[in-house]
Tab-separated table of C-alpha atoms and ligand atoms in Angstrom:
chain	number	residue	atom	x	y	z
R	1	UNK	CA	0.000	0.000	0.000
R	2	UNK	CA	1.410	3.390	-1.106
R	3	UNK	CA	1.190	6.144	1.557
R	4	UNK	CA	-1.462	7.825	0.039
R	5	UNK	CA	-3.634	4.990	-0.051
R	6	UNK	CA	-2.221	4.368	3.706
R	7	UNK	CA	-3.371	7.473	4.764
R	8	UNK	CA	-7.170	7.305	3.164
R	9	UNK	CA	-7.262	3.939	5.013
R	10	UNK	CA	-6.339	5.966	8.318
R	11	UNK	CA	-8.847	8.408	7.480
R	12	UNK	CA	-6.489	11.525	6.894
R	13	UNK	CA	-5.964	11.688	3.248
R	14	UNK	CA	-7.404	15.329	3.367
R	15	UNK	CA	-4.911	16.259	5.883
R	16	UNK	CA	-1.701	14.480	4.150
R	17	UNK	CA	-2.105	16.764	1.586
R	18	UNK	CA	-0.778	19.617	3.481
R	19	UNK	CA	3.166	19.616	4.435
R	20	UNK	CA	4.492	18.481	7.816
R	21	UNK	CA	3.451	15.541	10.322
R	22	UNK	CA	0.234	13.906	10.135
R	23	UNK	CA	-0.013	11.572	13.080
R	24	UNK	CA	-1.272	8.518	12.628
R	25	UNK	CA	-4.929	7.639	13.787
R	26	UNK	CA	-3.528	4.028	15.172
R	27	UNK	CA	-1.520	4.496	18.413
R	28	UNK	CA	1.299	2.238	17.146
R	29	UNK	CA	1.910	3.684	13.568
R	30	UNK	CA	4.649	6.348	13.349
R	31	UNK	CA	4.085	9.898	11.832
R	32	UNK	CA	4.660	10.020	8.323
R	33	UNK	CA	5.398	13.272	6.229
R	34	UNK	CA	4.579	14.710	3.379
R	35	UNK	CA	6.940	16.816	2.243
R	36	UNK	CA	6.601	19.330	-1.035
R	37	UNK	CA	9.158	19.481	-3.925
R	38	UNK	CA	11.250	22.476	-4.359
R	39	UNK	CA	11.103	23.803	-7.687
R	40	UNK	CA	15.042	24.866	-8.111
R	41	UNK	CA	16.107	26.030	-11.213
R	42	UNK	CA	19.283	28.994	-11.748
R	43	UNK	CA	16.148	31.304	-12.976
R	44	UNK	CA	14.726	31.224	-9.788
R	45	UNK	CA	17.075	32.772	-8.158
R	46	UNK	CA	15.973	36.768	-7.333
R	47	UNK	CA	19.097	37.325	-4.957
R	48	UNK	CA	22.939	36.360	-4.056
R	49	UNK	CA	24.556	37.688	-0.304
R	50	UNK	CA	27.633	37.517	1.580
R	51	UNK	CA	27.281	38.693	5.089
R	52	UNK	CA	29.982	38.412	7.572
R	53	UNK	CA	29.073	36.560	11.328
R	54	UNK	CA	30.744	38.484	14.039
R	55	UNK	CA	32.917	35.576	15.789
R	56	UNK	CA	34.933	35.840	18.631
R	57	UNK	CA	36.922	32.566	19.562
R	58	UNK	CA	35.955	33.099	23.253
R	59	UNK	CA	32.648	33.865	22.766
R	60	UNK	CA	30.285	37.339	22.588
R	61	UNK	CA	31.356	40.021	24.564
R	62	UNK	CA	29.074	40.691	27.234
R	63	UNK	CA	30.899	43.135	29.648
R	64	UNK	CA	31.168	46.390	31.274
R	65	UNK	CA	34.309	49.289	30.595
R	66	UNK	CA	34.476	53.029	31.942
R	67	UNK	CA	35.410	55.526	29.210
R	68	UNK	CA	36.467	58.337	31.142
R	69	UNK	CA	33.051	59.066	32.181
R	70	UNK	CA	31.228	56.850	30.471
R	71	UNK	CA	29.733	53.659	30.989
R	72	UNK	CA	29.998	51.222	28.243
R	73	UNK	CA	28.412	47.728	28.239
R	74	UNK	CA	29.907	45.770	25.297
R	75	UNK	CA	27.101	43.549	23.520
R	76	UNK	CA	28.705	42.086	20.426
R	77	UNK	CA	30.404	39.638	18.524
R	78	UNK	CA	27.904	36.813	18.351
R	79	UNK	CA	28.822	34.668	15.136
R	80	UNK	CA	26.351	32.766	13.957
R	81	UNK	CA	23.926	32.798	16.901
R	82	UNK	CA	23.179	36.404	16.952
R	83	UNK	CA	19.465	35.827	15.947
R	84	UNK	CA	19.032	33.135	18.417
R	85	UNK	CA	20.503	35.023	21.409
R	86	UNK	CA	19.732	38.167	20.845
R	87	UNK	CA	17.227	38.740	23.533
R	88	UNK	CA	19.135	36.691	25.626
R	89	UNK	CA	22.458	38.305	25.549
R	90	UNK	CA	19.796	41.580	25.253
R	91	UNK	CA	18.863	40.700	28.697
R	92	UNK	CA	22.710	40.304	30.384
R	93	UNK	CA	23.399	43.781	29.230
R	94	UNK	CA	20.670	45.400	30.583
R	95	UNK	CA	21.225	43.920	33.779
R	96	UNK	CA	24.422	45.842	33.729
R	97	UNK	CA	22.687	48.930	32.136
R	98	UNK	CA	19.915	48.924	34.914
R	99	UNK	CA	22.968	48.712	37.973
R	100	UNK	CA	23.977	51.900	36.680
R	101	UNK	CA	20.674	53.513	37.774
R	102	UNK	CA	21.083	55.659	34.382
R	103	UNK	CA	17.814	55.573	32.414
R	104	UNK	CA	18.850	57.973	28.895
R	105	UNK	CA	21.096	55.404	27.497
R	106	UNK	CA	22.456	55.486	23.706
R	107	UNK	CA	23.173	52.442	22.183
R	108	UNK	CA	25.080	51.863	19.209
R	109	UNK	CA	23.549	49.542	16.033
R	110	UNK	CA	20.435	48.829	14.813
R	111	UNK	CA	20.899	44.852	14.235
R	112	UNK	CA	18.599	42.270	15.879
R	113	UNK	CA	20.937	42.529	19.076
R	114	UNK	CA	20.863	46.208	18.918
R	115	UNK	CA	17.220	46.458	18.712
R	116	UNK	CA	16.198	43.604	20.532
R	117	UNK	CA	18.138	45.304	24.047
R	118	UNK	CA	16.986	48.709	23.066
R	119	UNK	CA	13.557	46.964	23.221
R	120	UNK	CA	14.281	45.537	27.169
R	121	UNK	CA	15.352	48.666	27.709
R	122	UNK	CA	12.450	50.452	27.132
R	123	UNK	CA	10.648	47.542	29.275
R	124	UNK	CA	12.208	49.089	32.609
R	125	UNK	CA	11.502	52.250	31.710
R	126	UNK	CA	14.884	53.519	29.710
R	127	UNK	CA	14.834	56.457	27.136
R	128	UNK	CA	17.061	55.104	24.386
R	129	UNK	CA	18.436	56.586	21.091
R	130	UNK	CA	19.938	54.288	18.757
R	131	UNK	CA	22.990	55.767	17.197
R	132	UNK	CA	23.292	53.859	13.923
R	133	UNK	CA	25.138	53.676	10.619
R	134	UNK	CA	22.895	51.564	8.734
R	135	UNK	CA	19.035	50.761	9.322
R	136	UNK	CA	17.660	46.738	8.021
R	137	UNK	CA	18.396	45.725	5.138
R	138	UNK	CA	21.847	47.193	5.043
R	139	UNK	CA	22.874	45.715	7.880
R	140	UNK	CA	24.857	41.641	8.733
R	141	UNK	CA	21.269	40.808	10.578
R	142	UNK	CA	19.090	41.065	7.269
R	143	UNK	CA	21.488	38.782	5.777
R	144	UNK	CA	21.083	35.843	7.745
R	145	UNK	CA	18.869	32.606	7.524
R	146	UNK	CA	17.089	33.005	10.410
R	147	UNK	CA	16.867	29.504	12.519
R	148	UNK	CA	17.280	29.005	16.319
R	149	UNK	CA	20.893	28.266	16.491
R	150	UNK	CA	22.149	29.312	19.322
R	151	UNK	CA	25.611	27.528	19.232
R	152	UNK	CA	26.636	27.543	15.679
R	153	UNK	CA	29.822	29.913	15.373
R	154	UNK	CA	29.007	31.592	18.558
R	155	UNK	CA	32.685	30.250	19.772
R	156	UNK	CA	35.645	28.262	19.956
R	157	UNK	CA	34.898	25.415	22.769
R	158	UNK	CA	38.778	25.089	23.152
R	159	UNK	CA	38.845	28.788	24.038
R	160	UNK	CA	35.688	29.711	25.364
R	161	UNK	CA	35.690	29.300	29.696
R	162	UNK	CA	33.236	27.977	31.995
R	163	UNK	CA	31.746	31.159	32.263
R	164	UNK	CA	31.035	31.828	29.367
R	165	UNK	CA	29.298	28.594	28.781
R	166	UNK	CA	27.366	29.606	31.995
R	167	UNK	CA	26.735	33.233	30.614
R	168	UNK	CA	25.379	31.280	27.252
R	169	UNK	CA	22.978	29.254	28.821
R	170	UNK	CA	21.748	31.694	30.507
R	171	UNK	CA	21.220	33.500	27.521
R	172	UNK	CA	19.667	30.780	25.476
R	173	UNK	CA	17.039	29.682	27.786
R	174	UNK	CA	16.181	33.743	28.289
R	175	UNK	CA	15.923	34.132	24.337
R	176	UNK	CA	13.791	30.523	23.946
R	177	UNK	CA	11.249	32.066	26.519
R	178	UNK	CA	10.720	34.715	25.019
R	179	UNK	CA	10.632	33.226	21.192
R	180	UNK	CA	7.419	31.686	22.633
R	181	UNK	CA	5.620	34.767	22.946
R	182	UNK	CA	6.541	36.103	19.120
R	183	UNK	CA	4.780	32.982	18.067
R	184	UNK	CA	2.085	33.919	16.148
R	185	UNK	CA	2.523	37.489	15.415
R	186	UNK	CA	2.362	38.163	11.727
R	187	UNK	CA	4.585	35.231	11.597
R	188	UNK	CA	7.737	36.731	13.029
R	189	UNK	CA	8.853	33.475	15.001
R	190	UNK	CA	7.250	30.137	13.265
R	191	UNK	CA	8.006	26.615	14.455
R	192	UNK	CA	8.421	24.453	11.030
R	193	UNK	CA	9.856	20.824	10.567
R	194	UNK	CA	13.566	20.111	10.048
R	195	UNK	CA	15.196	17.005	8.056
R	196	UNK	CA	18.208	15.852	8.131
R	197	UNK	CA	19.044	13.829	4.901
R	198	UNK	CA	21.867	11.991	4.335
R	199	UNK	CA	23.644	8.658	2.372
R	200	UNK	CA	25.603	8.459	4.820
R	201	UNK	CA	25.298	7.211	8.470
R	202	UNK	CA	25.295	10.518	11.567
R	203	UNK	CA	28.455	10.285	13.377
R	204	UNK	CA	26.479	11.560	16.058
R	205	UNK	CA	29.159	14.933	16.311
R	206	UNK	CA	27.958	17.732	14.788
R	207	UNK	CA	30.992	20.021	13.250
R	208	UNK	CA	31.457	23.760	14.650
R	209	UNK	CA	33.144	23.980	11.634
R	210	UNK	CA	30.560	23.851	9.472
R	211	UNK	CA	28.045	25.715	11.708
R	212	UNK	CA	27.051	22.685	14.102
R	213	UNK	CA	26.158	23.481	17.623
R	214	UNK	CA	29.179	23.209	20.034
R	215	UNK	CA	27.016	23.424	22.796
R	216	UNK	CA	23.689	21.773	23.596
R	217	UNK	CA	21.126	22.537	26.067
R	218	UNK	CA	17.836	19.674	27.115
R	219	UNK	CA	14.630	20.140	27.107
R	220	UNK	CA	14.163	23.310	24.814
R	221	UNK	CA	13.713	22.165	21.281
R	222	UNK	CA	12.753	18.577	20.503
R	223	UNK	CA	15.701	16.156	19.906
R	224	UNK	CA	16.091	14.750	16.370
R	225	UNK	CA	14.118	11.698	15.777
R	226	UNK	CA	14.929	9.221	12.958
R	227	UNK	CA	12.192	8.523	10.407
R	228	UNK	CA	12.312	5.322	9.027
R	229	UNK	CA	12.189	5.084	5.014
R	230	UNK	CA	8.354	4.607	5.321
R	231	UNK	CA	7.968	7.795	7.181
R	232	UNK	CA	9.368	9.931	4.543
R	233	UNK	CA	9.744	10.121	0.450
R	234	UNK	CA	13.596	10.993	0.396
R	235	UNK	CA	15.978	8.530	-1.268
R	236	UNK	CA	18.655	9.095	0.805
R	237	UNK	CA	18.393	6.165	3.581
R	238	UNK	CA	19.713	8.635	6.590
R	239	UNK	CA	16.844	11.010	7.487
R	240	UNK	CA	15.959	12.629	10.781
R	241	UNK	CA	13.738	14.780	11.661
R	242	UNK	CA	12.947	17.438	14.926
R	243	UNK	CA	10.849	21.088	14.891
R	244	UNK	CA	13.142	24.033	15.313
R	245	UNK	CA	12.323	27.341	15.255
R	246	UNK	CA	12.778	30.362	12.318
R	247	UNK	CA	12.356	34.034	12.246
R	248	UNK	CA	11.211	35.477	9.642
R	249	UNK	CA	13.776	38.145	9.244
R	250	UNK	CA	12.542	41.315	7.212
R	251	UNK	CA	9.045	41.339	9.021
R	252	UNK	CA	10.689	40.585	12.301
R	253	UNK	CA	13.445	43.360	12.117
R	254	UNK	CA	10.405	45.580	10.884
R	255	UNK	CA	8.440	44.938	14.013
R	256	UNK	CA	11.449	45.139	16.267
R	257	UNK	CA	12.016	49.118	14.652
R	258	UNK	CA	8.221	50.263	14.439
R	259	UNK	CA	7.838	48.745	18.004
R	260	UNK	CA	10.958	50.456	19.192
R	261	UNK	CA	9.682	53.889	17.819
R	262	UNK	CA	6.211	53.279	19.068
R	263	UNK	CA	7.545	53.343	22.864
R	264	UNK	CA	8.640	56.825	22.048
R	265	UNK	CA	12.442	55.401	21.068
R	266	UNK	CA	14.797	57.831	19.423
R	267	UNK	CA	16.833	56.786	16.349
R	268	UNK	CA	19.983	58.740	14.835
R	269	UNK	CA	21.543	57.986	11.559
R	270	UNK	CA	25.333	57.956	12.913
R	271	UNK	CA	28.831	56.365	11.995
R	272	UNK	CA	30.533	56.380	15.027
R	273	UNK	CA	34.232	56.508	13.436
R	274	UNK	CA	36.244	56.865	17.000
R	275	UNK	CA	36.021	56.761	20.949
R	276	UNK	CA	35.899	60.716	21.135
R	277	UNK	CA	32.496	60.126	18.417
R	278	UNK	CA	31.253	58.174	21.714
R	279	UNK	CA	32.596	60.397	24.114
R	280	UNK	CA	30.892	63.827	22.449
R	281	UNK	CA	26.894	61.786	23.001
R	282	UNK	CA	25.046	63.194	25.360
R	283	UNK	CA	24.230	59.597	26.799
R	284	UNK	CA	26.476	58.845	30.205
R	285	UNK	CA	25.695	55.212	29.545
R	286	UNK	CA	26.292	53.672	25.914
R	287	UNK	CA	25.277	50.146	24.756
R	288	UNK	CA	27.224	48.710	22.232
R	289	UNK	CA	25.758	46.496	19.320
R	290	UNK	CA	27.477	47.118	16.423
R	291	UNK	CA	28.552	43.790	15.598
R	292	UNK	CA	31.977	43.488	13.290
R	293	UNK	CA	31.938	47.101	13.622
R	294	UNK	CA	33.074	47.342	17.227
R	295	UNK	CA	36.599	45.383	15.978
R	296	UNK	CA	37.826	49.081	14.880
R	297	UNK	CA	36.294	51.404	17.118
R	298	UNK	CA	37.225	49.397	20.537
R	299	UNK	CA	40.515	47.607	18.930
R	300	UNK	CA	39.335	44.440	19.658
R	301	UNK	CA	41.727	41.496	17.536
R	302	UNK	CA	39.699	38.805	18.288
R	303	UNK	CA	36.800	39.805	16.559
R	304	UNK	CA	36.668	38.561	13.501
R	305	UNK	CA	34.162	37.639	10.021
R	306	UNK	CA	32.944	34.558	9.354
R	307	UNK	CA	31.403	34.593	5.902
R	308	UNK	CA	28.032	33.530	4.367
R	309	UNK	CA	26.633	33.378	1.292
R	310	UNK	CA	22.992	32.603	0.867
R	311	UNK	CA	21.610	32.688	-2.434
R	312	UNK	CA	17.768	33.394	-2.285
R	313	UNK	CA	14.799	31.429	-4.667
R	314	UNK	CA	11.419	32.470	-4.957
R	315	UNK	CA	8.807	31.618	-2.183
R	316	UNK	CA	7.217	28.518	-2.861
R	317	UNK	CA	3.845	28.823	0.127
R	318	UNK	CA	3.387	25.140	0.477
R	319	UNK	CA	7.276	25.027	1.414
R	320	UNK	CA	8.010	25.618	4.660
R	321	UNK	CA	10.575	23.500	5.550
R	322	UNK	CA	14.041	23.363	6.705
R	323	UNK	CA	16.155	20.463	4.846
R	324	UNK	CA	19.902	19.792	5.536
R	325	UNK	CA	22.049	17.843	3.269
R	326	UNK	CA	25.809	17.467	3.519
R	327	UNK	CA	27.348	20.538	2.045
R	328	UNK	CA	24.179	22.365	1.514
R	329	UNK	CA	21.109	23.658	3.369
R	330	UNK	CA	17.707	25.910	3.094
R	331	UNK	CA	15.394	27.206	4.911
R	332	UNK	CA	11.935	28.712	3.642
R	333	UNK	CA	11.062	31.844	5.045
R	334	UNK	CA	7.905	34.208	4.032
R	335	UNK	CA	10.143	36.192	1.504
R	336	UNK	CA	11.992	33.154	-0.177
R	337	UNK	CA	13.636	30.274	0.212
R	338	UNK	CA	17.190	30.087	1.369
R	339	UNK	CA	20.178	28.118	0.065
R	340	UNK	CA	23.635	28.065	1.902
R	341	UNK	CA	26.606	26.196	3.754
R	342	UNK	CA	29.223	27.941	3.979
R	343	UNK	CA	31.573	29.919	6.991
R	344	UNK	CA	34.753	31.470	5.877
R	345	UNK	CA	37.113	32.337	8.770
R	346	UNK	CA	38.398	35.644	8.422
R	347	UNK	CA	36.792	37.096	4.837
R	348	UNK	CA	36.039	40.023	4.203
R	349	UNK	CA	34.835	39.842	0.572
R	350	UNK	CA	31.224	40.351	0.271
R	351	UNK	CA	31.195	39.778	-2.966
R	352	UNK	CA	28.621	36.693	-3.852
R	353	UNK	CA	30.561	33.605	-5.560
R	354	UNK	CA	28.075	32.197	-8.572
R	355	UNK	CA	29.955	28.686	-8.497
R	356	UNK	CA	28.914	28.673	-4.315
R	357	UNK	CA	25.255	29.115	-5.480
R	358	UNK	CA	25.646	26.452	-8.255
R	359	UNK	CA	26.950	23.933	-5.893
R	360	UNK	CA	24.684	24.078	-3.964
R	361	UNK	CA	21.372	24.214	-6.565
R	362	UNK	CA	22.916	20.703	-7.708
R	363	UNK	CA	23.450	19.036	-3.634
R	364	UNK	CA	19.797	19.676	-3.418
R	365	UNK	CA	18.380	19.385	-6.929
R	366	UNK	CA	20.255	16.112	-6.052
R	367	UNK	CA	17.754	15.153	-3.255
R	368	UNK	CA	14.655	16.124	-5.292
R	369	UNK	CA	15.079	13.912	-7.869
R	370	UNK	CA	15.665	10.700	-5.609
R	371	UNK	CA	12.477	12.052	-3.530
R	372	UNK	CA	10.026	9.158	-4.026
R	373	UNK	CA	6.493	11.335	-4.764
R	374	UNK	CA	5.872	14.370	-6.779
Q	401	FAD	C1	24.895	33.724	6.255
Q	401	FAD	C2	24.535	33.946	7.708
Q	401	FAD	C3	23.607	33.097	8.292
Q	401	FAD	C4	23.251	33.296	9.629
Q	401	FAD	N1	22.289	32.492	10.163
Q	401	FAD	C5	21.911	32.661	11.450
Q	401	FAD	C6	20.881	31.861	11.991
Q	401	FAD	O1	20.299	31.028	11.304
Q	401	FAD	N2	20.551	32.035	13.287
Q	401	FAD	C7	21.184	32.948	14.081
Q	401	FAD	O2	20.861	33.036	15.259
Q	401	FAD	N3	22.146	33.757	13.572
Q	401	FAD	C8	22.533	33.623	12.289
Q	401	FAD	N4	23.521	34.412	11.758
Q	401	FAD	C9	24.268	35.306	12.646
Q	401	FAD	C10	23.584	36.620	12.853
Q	401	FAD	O3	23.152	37.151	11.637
Q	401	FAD	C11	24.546	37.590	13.544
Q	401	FAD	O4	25.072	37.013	14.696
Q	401	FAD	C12	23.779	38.855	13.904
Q	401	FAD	O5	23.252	39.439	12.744
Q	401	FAD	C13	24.623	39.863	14.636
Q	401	FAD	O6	23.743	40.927	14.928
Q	401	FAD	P1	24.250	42.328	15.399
Q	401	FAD	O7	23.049	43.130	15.693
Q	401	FAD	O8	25.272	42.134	16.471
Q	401	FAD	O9	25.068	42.886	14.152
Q	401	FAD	P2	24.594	43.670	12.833
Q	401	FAD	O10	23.378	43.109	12.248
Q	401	FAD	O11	25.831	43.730	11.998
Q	401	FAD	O12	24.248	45.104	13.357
Q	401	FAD	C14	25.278	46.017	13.720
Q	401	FAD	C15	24.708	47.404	13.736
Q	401	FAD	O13	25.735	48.297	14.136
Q	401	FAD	C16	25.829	49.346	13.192
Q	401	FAD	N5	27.216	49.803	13.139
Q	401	FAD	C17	28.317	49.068	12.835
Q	401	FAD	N6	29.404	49.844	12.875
Q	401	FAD	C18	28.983	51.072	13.209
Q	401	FAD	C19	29.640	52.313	13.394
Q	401	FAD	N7	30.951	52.423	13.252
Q	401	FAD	N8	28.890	53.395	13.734
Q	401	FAD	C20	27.553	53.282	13.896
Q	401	FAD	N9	26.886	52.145	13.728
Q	401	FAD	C21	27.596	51.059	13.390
Q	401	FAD	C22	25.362	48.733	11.886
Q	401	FAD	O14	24.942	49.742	10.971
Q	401	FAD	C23	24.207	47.887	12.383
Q	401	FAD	O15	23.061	48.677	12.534
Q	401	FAD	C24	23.877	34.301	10.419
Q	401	FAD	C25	24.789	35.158	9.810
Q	401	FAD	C26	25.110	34.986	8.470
Q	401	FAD	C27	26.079	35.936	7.829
């Protein structure tokens, strides 16, 4: 019996047309899931992008400094996570903000981490006024993909301390609570299903070299579970599968500005090109979110990029999925659907590289045409 005719038989053919899970109506038969072709072709490709993760071997920089008379809190240099943790990291900082008992605070960058603490802020009452060179899109955050990840590039585990990994937890479990209450809005935060596909067995390691998690936390998002080949139409015999979390990004950085001005926020256009820039703001206490662009201003030599190209396809609606395949992965999101795979330690060049974008059409195209079902 074909799963089609499976699922009439179980009474949910109606259902199994849409994409994801559809449990099964006997207690002992496993989920099985549909899951939508993409239609990938090189003319359905509307965009290319390189943006450049802020990593720091040790891990983001979460601290206080005095600048003559200044307070600075440091809130940068997040890799690949910066999506994930911004609210959490958002949260450390003003915890060190709110000790100062100083309520006009500027802070520096209009990224998700910039705008998600300027957001906190103004829940305890704070007058901020971003100080920014760029607004969304021109800015690393708009070029992301946009899944939880809260350990993927976010450090070196060799380097990183056990405070740190304390400081990251902390972080991750503020950010996850928080994701829960997005859910819903205009479709800002969205759970969707996750495969992993493979020919080859799971080592079980996942490689921080490649953007795996170095660090994993129980009990927040559901582990991996493997489907068995009747559970799903890949071809590939290695396929797992879990829900994860993704943001869509230019409706979510949208709501995160209009939001921020709504609570009467203040927002400067600004290129802060030295300390003495900082020094002249009126602010006493300055929060500082500007990603890779705190390495020149505060002379820090550990920061450093991590490229990632992303090439971007048309939306397909009845895609919502995120697939991973060795060497390749994407993630459908409200304004396309993603390709990528790549981290480049220490490049600058944000210039897209076609022959990236065509390896990557083929790993997957790859996987569609072994998928069993139209
Ligand atoms: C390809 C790719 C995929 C990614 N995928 C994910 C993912 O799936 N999940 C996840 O959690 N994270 C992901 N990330 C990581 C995430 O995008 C970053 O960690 C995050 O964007 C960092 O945010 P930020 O606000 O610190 O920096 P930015 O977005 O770079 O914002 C910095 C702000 O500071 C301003 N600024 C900089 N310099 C100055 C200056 N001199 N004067 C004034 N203003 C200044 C900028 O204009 C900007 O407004 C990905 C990144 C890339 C590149």
């Amino acid at each position: 019996m074909d799963r089609r005719h499976f699922l009439y038989a179980a009474g949910l053919g109606s259902v199994a047309m849409t994409s994801g899970c559809v449990p099964s109506a006997r207690k002992s038969q496993p989920p099985v899931f549909q899951v939508p072709r993409l239609r990938l072709s090189r003319d359905r490709i509307v965009k290319e992008t390189v943006g450049l993760r802020p990593f720091r071997a040790s891990g983001p920089r979460i601290e206080k400094e005095m600048l003559g008379n200044k307070t600075i809190v440091h809130n940068y240099g997040h890799g690949g996570s910066g999506w994930s943790l911004s609210w959490g990291t958002g949260h450390l900082a003003r915890e060190l903000v709110l000790v100062t008992g100083v309520k006009k605070v500027a802070l520096l960058g209009s990224g998700t981490v910039g705008l998600a603490t300027a957001r906190l802020l103004q829940e305890k009452g704070c007058e901020v006024t971003i100080y920014t060179k760029d607004l969304p899109p021109n800015v690393t955050s708009s070029l992301a993909t946009g899944t939880w990840s809260p350990a993927s590039r976010v450090c070196d585990p060799k380097v990183a301390t056990a405070a740190f990994r304390q400081q990251w937890e902390a972080a991750t479990r503020y950010s996850f609570r928080t994701f829960q209450f997005l859910l819903g809005m205009n479709d800002i935060a969205a759970w969707v299903d996750e495969y992993n596909v493979s020919h080859q067995p799971p080592t079980g390691q996942s490689d921080p070299s490649l953007g795996g998690e170095v660090f994993h936390l129980d009990g927040l998002v559901p582990e991996r579970q493997t489907l068995s080949r009747r559970q799903h139409p890949f071809g590939a015999p290695y396929v797992t599968w879990r829900s994860n979390m993704m943001f869509n990004i230019p409706s979510y950085l949208h709501y995160q500005l209009s939001t921020f001005m709504m609570l009467g926020g203040k927002l400067t256009i600004r290129e802060i090109k030295t300390l003495e820039d900082i020094d002249a703001l009126p602010e006493t206490c300055v929060v500082n979110c500007m990603g890779l662009g705190a390495k020149a201003i505060f002379n820090d030599e550990e920061l450093t990029p991590v490229s990632g190209q992303l090439a971007c396809l048309i939306p397909q609606s009845e895609v919502t999925y995120k697939l991973n395949v060795p060497g390749a992965n994407i993630i459908s999101r409200k304004d396309g659907i993603y390709l990528g795979g790549n981290g480049l330690v220490g490049n600058w060049d944000t210039t897209p590289k076609r022959e990236y974008t065509e390896k990557w059409v083929d790993v997957i195209q790859q996987v569609m045409n072994e998928m069993r079902h139209a």
